[in-house]
Coordinates of N, CA and C in Angstrom, one line a residue:
M1 N 86.4 100.5 91.9 CA 86.2 101.8 92.5 C 87.0 102.8 91.6
G2 N 88.2 102.4 91.1 CA 88.9 103.3 90.3 C 88.3 103.6 89.0
T3 N 87.5 102.6 88.5 CA 86.8 102.8 87.2 C 85.7 103.9 87.4
L4 N 85.0 103.8 88.5 CA 84.0 104.8 88.8 C 84.5 106.2 88.9
V5 N 85.6 106.3 89.6 CA 86.3 107.7 89.7 C 86.7 108.2 88.3
T6 N 87.3 107.3 87.6 CA 87.7 107.7 86.2 C 86.5 108.1 85.3
G7 N 85.5 107.3 85.4 CA 84.3 107.6 84.7 C 83.7 108.9 85.1
Y8 N 83.7 109.2 86.4 CA 83.2 110.5 86.9 C 84.0 111.7 86.3
V9 N 85.3 111.5 86.3 CA 86.2 112.6 85.9 C 86.0 112.8 84.4
V10 N 85.9 111.8 83.6 CA 85.6 111.9 82.2 C 84.2 112.5 81.9
L11 N 83.2 112.1 82.7 CA 81.9 112.7 82.5 C 81.9 114.2 82.8
T12 N 82.6 114.5 83.9 CA 82.8 116.0 84.2 C 83.4 116.8 83.1
A13 N 84.4 116.2 82.4 CA 85.0 116.8 81.2 C 84.0 117.1 80.2
Y14 N 83.0 116.2 80.0 CA 82.0 116.4 79.0 C 80.9 117.4 79.4
L15 N 80.6 117.5 80.7 CA 79.5 118.3 81.2 C 79.9 119.8 81.3
V16 N 81.2 120.1 81.3 CA 81.6 121.5 81.4 C 81.6 122.1 80.0
E17 N 80.7 123.1 79.8 CA 80.6 123.8 78.6 C 80.7 125.3 78.9
P18 N 81.4 126.1 78.0 CA 81.4 127.5 78.2 C 80.1 128.2 78.0
D19 N 79.9 129.2 78.9 CA 78.6 130.0 78.8 C 78.6 131.0 77.7
G20 N 79.7 131.3 77.2 CA 79.8 132.3 76.1 C 81.3 132.5 75.7
P21 N 81.5 133.5 74.9 CA 82.9 133.7 74.4 C 83.8 134.2 75.4
W22 N 83.3 134.6 76.6 CA 84.2 135.1 77.6 C 84.6 134.1 78.7
D23 N 84.0 132.9 78.6 CA 84.2 131.9 79.6 C 85.4 130.9 79.3
Q24 N 86.6 131.5 79.4 CA 87.8 130.8 79.2 C 88.1 129.7 80.3
Q25 N 87.6 130.0 81.5 CA 87.8 129.1 82.6 C 87.1 127.8 82.4
A26 N 85.9 127.8 81.8 CA 85.2 126.5 81.5 C 86.0 125.7 80.5
V27 N 86.6 126.3 79.5 CA 87.4 125.6 78.5 C 88.6 124.9 79.2
T28 N 89.2 125.7 80.1 CA 90.4 125.2 80.8 C 90.0 124.1 81.7
N29 N 88.9 124.2 82.4 CA 88.4 123.1 83.3 C 88.1 121.9 82.6
S30 N 87.5 122.0 81.4 CA 87.2 120.8 80.6 C 88.5 120.1 80.1
K31 N 89.5 120.9 79.7 CA 90.8 120.3 79.3 C 91.5 119.6 80.5
V32 N 91.4 120.3 81.7 CA 92.1 119.7 82.9 C 91.4 118.4 83.2
A33 N 90.0 118.4 83.2 CA 89.3 117.1 83.6 C 89.6 116.0 82.5
G34 N 89.7 116.4 81.3 CA 90.0 115.4 80.2 C 91.4 114.8 80.4
A35 N 92.3 115.7 80.8 CA 93.7 115.2 81.0 C 93.8 114.3 82.2
I36 N 93.1 114.7 83.3 CA 93.1 113.9 84.5 C 92.4 112.5 84.2
G37 N 91.4 112.6 83.4 CA 90.7 111.3 83.0 C 91.6 110.4 82.2
L38 N 92.4 111.0 81.3 CA 93.3 110.2 80.5 C 94.4 109.6 81.4
V39 N 94.9 110.3 82.4 CA 95.9 109.8 83.3 C 95.3 108.7 84.1
F40 N 94.1 108.9 84.7 CA 93.4 107.9 85.5 C 93.2 106.6 84.6
S41 N 92.8 106.8 83.3 CA 92.6 105.7 82.5 C 93.9 104.8 82.3
A42 N 95.0 105.5 82.1 CA 96.2 104.8 82.0 C 96.6 104.0 83.2
L43 N 96.3 104.7 84.4 CA 96.6 103.9 85.7 C 95.6 102.7 85.8
M44 N 94.4 102.9 85.4 CA 93.4 101.8 85.5 C 93.8 100.7 84.5
A45 N 94.4 101.1 83.3 CA 94.8 100.0 82.4 C 96.0 99.2 83.0
L46 N 96.9 99.9 83.7 CA 98.0 99.2 84.3 C 97.5 98.2 85.4
L47 N 96.6 98.7 86.2 CA 96.0 97.9 87.3 C 95.2 96.7 86.7
T48 N 94.5 97.0 85.7 CA 93.7 95.9 85.0 C 94.6 94.9 84.4
M49 N 95.7 95.3 83.8 CA 96.7 94.3 83.3 C 97.3 93.5 84.4
A50 N 97.6 94.1 85.5 CA 98.1 93.3 86.6 C 97.1 92.3 87.1
F51 N 95.8 92.7 87.2 CA 94.8 91.8 87.7 C 94.5 90.7 86.7
V52 N 94.5 91.0 85.5 CA 94.3 90.0 84.4 C 95.4 88.9 84.5
R53 N 96.6 89.4 84.6 CA 97.8 88.5 84.7 C 97.7 87.6 85.9
A54 N 97.2 88.1 87.0 CA 97.1 87.4 88.2 C 95.9 86.4 88.1
G55 N 95.0 86.5 87.2 CA 93.9 85.6 87.0 C 92.7 86.0 87.7
W56 N 92.7 87.2 88.3 CA 91.5 87.7 89.1 C 90.4 88.2 88.2
L57 N 90.8 88.7 87.0 CA 89.9 89.3 86.1 C 90.0 88.6 84.7
R58 N 89.0 88.7 83.9 CA 89.0 88.2 82.5 C 89.6 89.2 81.6
K59 N 90.0 88.8 80.4 CA 90.6 89.7 79.5 C 89.7 90.8 79.0
W60 N 88.4 90.6 79.0 CA 87.5 91.6 78.5 C 87.5 92.9 79.4
W61 N 88.1 92.8 80.6 CA 88.1 93.9 81.5 C 89.0 95.0 80.9
H62 N 89.9 94.7 79.9 CA 90.7 95.7 79.3 C 89.9 96.7 78.5
A63 N 88.7 96.4 78.2 CA 87.9 97.2 77.3 C 87.4 98.5 78.1
I64 N 87.2 98.3 79.4 CA 86.7 99.5 80.2 C 87.7 100.6 80.3
P65 N 89.0 100.4 80.7 CA 89.9 101.5 80.7 C 90.2 102.0 79.3
A66 N 90.2 101.1 78.3 CA 90.4 101.6 76.9 C 89.3 102.5 76.4
A67 N 88.0 102.1 76.7 CA 86.9 103.0 76.4 C 87.0 104.3 77.1
L68 N 87.3 104.3 78.3 CA 87.4 105.6 79.1 C 88.6 106.5 78.5
A69 N 89.7 105.8 78.1 CA 90.8 106.6 77.6 C 90.4 107.2 76.2
I70 N 89.7 106.4 75.4 CA 89.3 106.9 74.1 C 88.3 108.1 74.3
T71 N 87.4 107.9 75.2 CA 86.5 109.0 75.5 C 87.1 110.3 75.9
A72 N 88.1 110.2 76.9 CA 88.8 111.3 77.3 C 89.7 112.0 76.2
L73 N 90.3 111.1 75.4 CA 91.1 111.6 74.3 C 90.2 112.4 73.3
L74 N 89.0 111.8 73.0 CA 88.1 112.5 72.1 C 87.7 113.9 72.6
R75 N 87.5 114.0 74.0 CA 87.2 115.3 74.6 C 88.3 116.3 74.4
L76 N 89.5 115.8 74.5 CA 90.7 116.7 74.4 C 91.0 117.1 73.0
T77 N 90.5 116.3 72.0 CA 90.9 116.6 70.6 C 89.7 117.0 69.8
L78 N 88.9 116.1 69.3 CA 87.9 116.3 68.3 C 86.6 117.0 69.0
L79 N 86.3 116.6 70.2 CA 85.1 117.2 70.8 C 85.4 118.2 71.9
A80 N 86.5 118.9 71.7 CA 87.0 119.9 72.7 C 86.0 121.0 72.8
A81 N 85.9 121.5 74.0 CA 85.1 122.7 74.3 C 85.8 123.9 73.6
E82 N 85.0 124.7 72.9 CA 85.6 125.9 72.2 C 84.8 127.1 72.6
L83 N 85.4 128.2 72.4 CA 84.7 129.5 72.7 C 84.0 130.0 71.4

């Protein structure tokens, strides 16, 4: 469930695009969604680590929070929304 929420927040960060050079709020919203997605990815990584250590999940489950974190980080840096 947490992965779906994190994926939704990161997707929202990518869907927000400014309408023009005056739309500073869209840029801010994209940055906020990217930052929240990065925080949620870190929390999901910690939960995944706990579940893998408990033996409930396999090691490949670490790839999901890592992919979401990389995606959110790319949105905040290289693929950031600009005016």
